[in-house]
GROMACS .gro file of C-alpha atoms in nm:
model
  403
    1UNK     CA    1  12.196   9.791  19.662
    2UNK     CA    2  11.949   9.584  19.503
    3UNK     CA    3  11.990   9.470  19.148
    4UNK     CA    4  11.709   9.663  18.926
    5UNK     CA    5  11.421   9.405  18.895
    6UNK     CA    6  11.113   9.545  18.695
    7UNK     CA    7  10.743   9.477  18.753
    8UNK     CA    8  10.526   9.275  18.478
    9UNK     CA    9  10.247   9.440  18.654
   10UNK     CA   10  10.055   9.708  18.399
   11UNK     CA   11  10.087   9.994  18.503
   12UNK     CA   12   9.728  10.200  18.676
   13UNK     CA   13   9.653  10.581  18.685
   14UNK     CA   14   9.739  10.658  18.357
   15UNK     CA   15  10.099  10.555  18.370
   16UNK     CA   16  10.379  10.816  18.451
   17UNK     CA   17  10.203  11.074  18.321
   18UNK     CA   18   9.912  11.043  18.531
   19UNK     CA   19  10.091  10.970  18.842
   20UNK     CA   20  10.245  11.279  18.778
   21UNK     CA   21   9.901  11.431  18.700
   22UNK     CA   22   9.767  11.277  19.024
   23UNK     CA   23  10.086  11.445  19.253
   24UNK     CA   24   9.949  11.774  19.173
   25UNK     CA   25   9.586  11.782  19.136
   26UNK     CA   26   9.514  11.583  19.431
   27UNK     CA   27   9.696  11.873  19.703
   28UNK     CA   28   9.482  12.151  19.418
   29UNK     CA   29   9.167  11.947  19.459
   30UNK     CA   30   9.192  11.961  19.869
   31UNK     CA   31   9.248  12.329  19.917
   32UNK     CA   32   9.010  12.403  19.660
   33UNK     CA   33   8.739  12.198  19.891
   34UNK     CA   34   8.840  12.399  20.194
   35UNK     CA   35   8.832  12.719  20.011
   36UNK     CA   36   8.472  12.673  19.917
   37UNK     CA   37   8.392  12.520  20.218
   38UNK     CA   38   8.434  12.834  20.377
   39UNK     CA   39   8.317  13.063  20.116
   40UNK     CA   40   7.988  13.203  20.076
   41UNK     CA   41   7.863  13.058  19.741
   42UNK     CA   42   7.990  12.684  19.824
   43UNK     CA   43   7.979  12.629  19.512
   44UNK     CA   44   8.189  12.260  19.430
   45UNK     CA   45   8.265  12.314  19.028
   46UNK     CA   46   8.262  12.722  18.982
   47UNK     CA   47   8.664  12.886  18.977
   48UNK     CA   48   8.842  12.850  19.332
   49UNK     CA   49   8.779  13.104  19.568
   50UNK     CA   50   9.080  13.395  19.633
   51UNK     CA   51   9.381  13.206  19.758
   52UNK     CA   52   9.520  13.319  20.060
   53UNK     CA   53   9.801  13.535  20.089
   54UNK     CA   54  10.175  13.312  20.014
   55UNK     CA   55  10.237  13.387  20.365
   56UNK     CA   56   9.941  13.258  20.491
   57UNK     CA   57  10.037  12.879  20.309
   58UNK     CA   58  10.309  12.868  20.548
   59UNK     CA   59  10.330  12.857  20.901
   60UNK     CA   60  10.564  12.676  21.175
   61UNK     CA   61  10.287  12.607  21.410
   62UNK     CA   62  10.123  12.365  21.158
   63UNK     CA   63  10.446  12.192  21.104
   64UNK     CA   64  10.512  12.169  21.479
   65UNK     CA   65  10.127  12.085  21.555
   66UNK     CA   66  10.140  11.780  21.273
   67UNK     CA   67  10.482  11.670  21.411
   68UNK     CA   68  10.335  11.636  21.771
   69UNK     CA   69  10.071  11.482  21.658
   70UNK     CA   70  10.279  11.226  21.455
   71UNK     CA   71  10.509  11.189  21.767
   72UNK     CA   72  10.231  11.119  22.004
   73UNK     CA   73  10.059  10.860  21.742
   74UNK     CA   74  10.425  10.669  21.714
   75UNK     CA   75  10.457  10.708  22.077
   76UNK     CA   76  10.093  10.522  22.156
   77UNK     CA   77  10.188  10.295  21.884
   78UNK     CA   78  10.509  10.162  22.040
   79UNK     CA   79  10.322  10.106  22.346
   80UNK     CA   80  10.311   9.681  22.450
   81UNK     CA   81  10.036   9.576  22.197
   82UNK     CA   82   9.710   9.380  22.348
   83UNK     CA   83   9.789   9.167  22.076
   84UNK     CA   84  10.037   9.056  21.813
   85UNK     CA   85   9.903   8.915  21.447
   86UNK     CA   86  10.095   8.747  21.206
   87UNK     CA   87  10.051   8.941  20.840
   88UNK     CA   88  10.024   8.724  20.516
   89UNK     CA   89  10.309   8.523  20.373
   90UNK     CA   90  10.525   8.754  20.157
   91UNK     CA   91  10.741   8.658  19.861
   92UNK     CA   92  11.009   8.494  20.050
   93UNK     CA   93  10.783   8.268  20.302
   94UNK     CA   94  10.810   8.506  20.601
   95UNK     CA   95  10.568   8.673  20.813
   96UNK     CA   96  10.549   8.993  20.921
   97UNK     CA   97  10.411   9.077  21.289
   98UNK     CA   98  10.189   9.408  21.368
   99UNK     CA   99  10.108   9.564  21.712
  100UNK     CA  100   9.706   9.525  21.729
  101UNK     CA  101   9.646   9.845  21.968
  102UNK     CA  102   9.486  10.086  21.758
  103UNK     CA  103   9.180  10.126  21.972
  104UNK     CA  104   9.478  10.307  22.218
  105UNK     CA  105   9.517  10.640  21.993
  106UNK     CA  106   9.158  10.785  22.094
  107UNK     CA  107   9.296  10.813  22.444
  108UNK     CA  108   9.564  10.995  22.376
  109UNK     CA  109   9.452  11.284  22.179
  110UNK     CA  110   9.464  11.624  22.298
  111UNK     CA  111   9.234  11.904  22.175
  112UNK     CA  112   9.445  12.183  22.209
  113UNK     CA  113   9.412  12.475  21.947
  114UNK     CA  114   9.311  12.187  21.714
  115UNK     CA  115   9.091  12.469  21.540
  116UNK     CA  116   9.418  12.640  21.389
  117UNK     CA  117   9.535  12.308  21.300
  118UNK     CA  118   9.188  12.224  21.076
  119UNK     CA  119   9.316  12.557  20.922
  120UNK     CA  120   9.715  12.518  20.862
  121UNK     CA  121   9.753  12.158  20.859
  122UNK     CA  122   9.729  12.063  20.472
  123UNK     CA  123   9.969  12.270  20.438
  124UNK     CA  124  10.233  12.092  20.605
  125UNK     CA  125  10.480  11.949  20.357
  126UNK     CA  126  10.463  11.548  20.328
  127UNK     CA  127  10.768  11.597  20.025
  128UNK     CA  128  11.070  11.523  20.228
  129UNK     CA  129  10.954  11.197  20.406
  130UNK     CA  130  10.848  11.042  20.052
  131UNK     CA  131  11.170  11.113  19.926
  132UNK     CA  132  11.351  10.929  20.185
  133UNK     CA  133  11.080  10.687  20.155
  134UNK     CA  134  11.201  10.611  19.778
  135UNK     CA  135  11.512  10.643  19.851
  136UNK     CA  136  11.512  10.426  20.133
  137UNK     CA  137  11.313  10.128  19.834
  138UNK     CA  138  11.652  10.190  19.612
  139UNK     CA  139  11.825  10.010  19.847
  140UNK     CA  140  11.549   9.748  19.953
  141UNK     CA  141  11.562   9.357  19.825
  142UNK     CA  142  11.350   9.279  19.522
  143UNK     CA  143  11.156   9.037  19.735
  144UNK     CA  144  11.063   9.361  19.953
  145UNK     CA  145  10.936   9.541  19.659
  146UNK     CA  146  10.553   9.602  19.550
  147UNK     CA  147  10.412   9.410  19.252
  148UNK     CA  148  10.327   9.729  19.101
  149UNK     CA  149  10.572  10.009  19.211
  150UNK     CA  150  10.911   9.902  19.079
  151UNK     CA  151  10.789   9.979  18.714
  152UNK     CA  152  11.134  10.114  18.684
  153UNK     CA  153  11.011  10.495  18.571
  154UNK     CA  154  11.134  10.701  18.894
  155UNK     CA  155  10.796  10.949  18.911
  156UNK     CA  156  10.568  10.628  18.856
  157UNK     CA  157  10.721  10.444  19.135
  158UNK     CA  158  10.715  10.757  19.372
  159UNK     CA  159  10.347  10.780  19.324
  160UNK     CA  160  10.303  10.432  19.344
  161UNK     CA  161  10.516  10.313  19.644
  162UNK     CA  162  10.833  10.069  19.538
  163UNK     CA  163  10.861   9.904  19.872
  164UNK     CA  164  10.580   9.706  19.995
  165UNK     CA  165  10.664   9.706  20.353
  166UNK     CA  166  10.893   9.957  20.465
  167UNK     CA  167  10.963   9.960  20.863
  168UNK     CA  168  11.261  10.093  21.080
  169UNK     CA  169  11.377   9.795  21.281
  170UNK     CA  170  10.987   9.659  21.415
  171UNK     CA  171  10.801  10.001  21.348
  172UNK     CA  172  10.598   9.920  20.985
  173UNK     CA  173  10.539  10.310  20.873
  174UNK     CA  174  10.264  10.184  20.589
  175UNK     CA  175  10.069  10.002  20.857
  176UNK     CA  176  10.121  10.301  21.078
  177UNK     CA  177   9.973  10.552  20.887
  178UNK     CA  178   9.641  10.323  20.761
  179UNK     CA  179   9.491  10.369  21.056
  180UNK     CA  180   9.666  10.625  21.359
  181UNK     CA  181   9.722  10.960  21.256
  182UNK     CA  182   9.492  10.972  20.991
  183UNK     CA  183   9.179  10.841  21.072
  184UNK     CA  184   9.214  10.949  21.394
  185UNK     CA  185   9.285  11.305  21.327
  186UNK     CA  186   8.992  11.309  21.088
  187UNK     CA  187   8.797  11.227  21.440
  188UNK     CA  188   8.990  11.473  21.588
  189UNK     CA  189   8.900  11.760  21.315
  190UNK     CA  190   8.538  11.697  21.345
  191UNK     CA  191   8.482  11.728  21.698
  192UNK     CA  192   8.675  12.118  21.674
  193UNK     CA  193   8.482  12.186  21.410
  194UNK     CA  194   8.173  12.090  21.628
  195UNK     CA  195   8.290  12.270  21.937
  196UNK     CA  196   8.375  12.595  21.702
  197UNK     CA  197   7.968  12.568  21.592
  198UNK     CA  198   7.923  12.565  21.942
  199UNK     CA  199   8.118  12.837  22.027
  200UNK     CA  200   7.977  13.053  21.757
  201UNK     CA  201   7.595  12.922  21.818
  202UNK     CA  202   7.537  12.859  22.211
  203UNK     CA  203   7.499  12.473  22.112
  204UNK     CA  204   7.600  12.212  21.781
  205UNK     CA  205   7.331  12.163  21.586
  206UNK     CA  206   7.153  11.861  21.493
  207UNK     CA  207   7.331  11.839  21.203
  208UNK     CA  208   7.695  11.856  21.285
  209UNK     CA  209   7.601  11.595  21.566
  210UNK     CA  210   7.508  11.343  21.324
  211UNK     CA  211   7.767  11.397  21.096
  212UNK     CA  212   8.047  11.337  21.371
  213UNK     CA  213   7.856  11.046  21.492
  214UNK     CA  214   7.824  10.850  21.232
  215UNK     CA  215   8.219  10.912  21.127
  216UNK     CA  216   8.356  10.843  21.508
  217UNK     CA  217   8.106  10.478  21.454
  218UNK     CA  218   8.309  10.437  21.150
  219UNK     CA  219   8.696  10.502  21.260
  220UNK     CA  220   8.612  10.334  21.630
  221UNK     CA  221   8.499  10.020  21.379
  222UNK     CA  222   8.806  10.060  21.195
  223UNK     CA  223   8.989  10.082  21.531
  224UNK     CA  224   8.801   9.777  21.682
  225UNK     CA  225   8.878   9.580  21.400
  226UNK     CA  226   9.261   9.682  21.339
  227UNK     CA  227   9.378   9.339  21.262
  228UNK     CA  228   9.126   9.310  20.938
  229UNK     CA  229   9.326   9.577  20.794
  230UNK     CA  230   9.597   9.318  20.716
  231UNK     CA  231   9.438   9.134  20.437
  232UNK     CA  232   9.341   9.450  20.231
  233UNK     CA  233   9.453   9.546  19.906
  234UNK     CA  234   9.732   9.846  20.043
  235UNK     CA  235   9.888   9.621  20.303
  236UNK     CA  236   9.904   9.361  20.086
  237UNK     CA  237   9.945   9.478  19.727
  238UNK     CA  238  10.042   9.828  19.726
  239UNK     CA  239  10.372  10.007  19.784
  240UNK     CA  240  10.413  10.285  20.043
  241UNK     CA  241  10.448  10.577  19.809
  242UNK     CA  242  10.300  10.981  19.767
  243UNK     CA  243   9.956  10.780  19.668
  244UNK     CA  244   9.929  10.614  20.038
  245UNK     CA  245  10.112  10.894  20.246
  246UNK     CA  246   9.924  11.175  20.086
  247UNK     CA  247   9.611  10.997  20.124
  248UNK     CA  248   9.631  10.857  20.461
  249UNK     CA  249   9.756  11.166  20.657
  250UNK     CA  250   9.615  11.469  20.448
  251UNK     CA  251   9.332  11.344  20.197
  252UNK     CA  252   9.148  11.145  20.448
  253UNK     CA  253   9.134  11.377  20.763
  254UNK     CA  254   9.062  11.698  20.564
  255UNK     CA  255   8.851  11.588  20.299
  256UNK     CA  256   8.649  11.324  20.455
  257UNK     CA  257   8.546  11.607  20.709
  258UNK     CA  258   8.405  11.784  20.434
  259UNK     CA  259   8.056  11.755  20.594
  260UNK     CA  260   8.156  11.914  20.954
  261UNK     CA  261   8.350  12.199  20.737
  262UNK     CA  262   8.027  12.278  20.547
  263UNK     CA  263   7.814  12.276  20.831
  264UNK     CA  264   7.993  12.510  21.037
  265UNK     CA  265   8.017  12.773  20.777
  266UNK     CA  266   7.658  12.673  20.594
  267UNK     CA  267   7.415  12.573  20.907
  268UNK     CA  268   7.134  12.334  20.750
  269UNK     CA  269   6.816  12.334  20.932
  270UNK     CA  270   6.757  11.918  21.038
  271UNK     CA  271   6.389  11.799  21.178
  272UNK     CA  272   6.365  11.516  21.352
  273UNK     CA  273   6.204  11.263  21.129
  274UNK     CA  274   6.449  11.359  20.891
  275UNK     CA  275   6.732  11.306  21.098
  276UNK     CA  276   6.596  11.003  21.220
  277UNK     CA  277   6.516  10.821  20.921
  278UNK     CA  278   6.890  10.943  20.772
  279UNK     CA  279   7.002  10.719  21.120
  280UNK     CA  280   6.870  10.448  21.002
  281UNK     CA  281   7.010  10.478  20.650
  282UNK     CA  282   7.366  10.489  20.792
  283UNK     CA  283   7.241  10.202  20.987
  284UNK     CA  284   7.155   9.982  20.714
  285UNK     CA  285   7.511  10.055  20.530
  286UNK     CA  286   7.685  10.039  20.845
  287UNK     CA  287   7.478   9.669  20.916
  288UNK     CA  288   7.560   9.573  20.561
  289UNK     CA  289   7.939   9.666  20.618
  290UNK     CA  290   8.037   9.480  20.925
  291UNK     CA  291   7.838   9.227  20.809
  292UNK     CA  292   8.026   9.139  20.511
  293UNK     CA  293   8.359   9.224  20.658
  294UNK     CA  294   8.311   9.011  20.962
  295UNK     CA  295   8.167   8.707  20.741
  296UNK     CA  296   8.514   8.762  20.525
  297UNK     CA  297   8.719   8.776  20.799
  298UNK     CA  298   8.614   8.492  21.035
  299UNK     CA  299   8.595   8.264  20.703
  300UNK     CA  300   8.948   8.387  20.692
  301UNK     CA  301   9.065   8.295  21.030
  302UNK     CA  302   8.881   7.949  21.086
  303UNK     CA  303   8.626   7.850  20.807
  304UNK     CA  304   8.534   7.602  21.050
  305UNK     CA  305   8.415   7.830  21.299
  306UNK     CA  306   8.046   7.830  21.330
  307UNK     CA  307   7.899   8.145  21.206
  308UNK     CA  308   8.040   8.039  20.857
  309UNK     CA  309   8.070   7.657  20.821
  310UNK     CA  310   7.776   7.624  20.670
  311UNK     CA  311   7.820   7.864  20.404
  312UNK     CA  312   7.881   7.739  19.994
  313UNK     CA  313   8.251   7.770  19.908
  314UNK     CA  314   8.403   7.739  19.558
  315UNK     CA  315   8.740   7.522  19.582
  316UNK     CA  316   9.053   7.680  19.431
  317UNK     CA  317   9.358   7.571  19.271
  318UNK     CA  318   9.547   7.775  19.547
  319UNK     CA  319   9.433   7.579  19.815
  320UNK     CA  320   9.162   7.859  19.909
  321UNK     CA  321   8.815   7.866  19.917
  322UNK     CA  322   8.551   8.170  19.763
  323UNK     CA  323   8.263   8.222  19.977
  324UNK     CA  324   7.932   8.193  19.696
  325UNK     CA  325   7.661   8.216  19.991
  326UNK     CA  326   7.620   8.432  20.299
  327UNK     CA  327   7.684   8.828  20.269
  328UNK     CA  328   7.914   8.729  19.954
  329UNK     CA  329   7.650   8.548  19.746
  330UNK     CA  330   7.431   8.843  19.705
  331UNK     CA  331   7.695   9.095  19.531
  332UNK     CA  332   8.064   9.024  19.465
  333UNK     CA  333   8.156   9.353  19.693
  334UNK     CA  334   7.881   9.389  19.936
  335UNK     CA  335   8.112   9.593  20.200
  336UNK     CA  336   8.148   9.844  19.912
  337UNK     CA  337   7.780   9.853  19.893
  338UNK     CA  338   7.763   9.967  20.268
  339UNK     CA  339   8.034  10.170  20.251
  340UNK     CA  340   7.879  10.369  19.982
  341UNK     CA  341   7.532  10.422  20.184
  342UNK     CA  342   7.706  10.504  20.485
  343UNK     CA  343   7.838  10.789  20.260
  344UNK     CA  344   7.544  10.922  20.156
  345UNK     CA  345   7.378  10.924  20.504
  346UNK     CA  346   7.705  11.138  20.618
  347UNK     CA  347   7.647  11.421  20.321
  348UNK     CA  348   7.237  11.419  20.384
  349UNK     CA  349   7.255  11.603  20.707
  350UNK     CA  350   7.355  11.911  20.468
  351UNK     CA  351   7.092  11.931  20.307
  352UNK     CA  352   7.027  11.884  19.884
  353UNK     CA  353   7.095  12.268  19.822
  354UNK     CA  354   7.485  12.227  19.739
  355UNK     CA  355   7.650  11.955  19.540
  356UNK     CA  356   7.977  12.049  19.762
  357UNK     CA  357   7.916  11.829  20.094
  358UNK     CA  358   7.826  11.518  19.851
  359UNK     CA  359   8.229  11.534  19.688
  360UNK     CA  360   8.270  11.269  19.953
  361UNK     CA  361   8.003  11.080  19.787
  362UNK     CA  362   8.112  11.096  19.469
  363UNK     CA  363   8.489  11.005  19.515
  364UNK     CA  364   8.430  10.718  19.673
  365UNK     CA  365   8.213  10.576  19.460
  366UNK     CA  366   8.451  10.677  19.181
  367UNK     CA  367   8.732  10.521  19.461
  368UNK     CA  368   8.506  10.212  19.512
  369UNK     CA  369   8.444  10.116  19.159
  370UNK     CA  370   8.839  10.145  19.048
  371UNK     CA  371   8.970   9.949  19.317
  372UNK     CA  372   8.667   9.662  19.249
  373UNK     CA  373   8.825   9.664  18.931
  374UNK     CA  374   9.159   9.595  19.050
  375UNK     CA  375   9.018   9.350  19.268
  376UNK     CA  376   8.825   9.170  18.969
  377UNK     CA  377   9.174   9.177  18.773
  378UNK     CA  378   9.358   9.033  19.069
  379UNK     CA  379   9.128   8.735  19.166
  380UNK     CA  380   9.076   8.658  18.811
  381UNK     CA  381   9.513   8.621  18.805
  382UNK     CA  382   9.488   8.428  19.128
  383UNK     CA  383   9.180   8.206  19.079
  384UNK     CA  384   9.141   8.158  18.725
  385UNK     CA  385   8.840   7.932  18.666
  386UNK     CA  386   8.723   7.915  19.000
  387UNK     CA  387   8.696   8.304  18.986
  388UNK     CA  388   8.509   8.284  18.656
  389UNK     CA  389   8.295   8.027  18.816
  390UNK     CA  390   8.224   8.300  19.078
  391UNK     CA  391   8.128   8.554  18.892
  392UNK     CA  392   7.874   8.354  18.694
  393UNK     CA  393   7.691   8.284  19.032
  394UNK     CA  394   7.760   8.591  19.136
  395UNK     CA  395   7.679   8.861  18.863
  396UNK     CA  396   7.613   9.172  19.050
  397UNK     CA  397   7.962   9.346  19.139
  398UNK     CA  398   7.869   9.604  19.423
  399UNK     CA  399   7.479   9.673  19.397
  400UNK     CA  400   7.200   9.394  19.317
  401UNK     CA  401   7.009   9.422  19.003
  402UNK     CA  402   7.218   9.727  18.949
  403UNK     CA  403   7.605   9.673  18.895
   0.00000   0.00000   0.00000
C-alpha cells in the first residue's frame, strides 16, 4: 500500500462538512425535481410532493435495467477504437491512451421499457461501486492520486475522488462514465419521454421536439468531439469519486431531462415564430460553443495549423502559449457563455409560467461560475504573470460588458 501522502491543495465545497452536505442533498435535490415534475402544482421551491411508498424506492428491474445498460455501454466501449489518443503527461512522465469511439454508443441503444426505467432508475444504488472505488485509491501510488482528493479526511476524499485515473487493466472507468452511459442515457430518457407524449396525445408536440433536439445536437457534439474531453478539468484535475459517479450516471441523465419531464406532464402551447426564433437562440450558443472549443482545441493540437496561426498568443514560462485574440480575446470563458444560452433556449420551450423547467438554467450557471473560478485559481498557479497579463487584456470572465 501506498505511503499516506497529503494534498497542499485547499480544500473546495465547504470542506468535509460540505462534501458530506453535498452526498445527501444532491440524491434529495433529484427526486424532489422528479416529484414535482410530475405533480400538478410544479412548483420548484414549495415542500416536496408525497414520497412514494418505501416499496416503491426499490425495485430489481431498475437495478437489472441500469446494469444492462452499463454492460452494453462497456461492451461498445471495448469495441477496436477508430482511434487511439494519447492523454496529457501525468506526474510521472507517462501517457495514458483512450479508445476515441464514443460516437459508437448511439447505435447500440435499445428502447425497451425505457419508460419504467425514467421512473426507477435514480433509484439504483451507486454506494457499493464508490466504495470499492476508494478503496481501490488506498492502495494506488501517490503519483496516481488527484491533486485535490487525498486531503487525508476519509468522507472528503470519497466525495472528491482520491485517484485520478482509476482503470482495470486498459478500461479507464472515469473516462468511461464522462461521456457513455450518461450522456447517452440522458438521450435515451428524452426520446421515451417523447414517445410516452405521443402515446398519450396522438403526436409530440412542438415543444418536446425541440427540447430533444437541441439536447441530442449537444451529446452527438460531445460524441463527435470525444477526444476534447481529455484536456478538461475532471480528466485532468479531478479524482473519480461520489462527486463524478453521482453526477455522470444519475445527475446528468435525470436532471438535465428536466425539460422533456415537464413537458410531458405540463404540455406548453409553442407557435411557430416562437419556436423559431428560440432555434436560433440555441443556435447562436451552440455557434459560440464549438466555436471556442474548436479554436482551443486545434491551438492545442498544432498552433501552426491554419485556422489559428494567426491568432495573438501570450508566451509562458511553461513553455505554453494563451490565446489573447480569436474566440478567447473577447471573454476569458466564451464556451461557458454558449453553454449557458444553449441552456436557456432548452427551458424556453416550457414556457415562463413555472420557475421548475429553468433549475437546469440556474445550476449551471451556478456550475459554470464555480468551476471558472477554479479555473482562474489554477491558471493563475500555472501561469503566474503571463496569466495576470491575460486577464488585464482580457477583463470579461464569461459574458462581455457583463462578468
Amino acid at each position: 500500500m501506498a505511503p499516506p501522502q497529503r494534498s497542499r491543495v485547499p480544500l473546495e465545497f465547504g470542506g468535509p462538512l460540505g462534501a458530506a452536505a453535498l452526498m445527501l442533498l444532491l440524491p434529495a435535490t433529484l427526486v424532489h425535481l422528479l416529484l414535482a415534475a410530475r405533480s400538478a402544482p410544479a412548483h420548484l421551491l414549495a415542500p416536496p410532493p408525497a414520497l412514494p411508498a418505501p416499496g416503491a424506492l426499490w425495485s430489481p428491474w431498475a437495478l437489472q435495467l441500469c446494469l444492462g445498460w452499463l454492460g452494453l455501454q462497456v461492451a461498445l466501449y471495448l469495441l477496436p477504437a477508430r482511434k487511439v489518443a494519447e492523454g496529457l503527461q501525468l506526474k510521472d512522465k507517462s501517457r495514458l491512451l483512450y479508445p476515441i469511439n464514443g460516437a459508437r454508443g448511439p447505435q447500440g441503444n435499445g428502447r425497451g421499457r425505457c419508460r419504467q426505467g425514467c421512473r426507477e432508475g435514480p433509484r439504483a444504488g451507486l454506494g457499493a461501486p464508490c466504495i470499492l472505488l476508494f478503496v481501490k485509491s488506498l492502495m494506488a501510488h501517490p503519483s496516481a492520486l488527484a491533486p485535490g482528493g487525498n486531503s487525508g479526511n476519509p468522507v472528503y476524499d470519497f466525495f472528491l475522488g482520491r485517484e485520478l485515473n482509476p482503470r482495470i487493466i486498459s478500461f479507464d472507468i472515469k473516462y468511461f462514465c464522462e461521456l457513455r452511459p450518461g450522456l447517452l442515457g440522458w438521450v435515451l430518457i428524452n426520446l421515451a419521454l417523447l414517445m410516452q407524449e405521443a402515446k398519450l396525445r396522438g403526436s409530440p408536440s412542438l415543444a418536446m421536439c425541440l427540447v430533444n433536439g437541441f439536447q441530442l445536437l449537444y451529446v452527438g457534439d460531445a460524441l463527435w468531439h470525444e477526444e476534447a474531453i481529455l484536456t478538461t478539468m475532471d480528466i485532468m484535475h479531478d479524482g473519480f469519486g461520489f462527486m463524478l459517479a453521482f453526477g455522470n450516471l444519475v445527475w446528468v441523465p435525470f436532471t438535465y431531462s428536466l425539460q422533456a419531464q415537464f413537458l410531458l406532464h405540463h404540455p406548453q402551447p409553442l407557435g411557430l415564430p416562437l419556436a423559431a426564433g428560440i432555434c436560433l437562440l440555441n443556435a447562436v450558443g451552440y455557434y459560440i460553443f464549438r466555436g471556442a472549443n474548436s479554436q482551443k482545441n486545434t491551438f492545442r493540437k498544432n498552433p501552426s495549423d491554419p485556422s489559428v496561426a494567426g491568432l495573438e498568443t501570450i508566451p509562458t514560462a511553461t513553455g505554453q502559449q494563451l490565446l489573447v485574440s480569436g474566440w478567447w480575446g473577447v471573454v476569458r470563458h466564451p464556451n461557458y457563455l454558449g453553454d449557458i444560452i444553449m441552456a436557456l433556449a432548452w427551458s424556453l420551450p416550457c414556457g415562463v409560467t413555472h420557475l421548475l423547467p429553468y433549475f437546469y438554467l440556474l445550476y449551471f450557471i451556478a456550475l459554470l461560475l464555480h468551476r471558472e473560478a477554479r479555473d482562474e485559481l489554477q491558471c493563475l498557479q500555472k501561469y503566474g504573470l503571463a496569466w495576470q497579463e491575460y486577464c488585464q487584456r482580457v477583463p470579461y470572465r464569461i459574458v462581455p460588458y457583463v462578468y
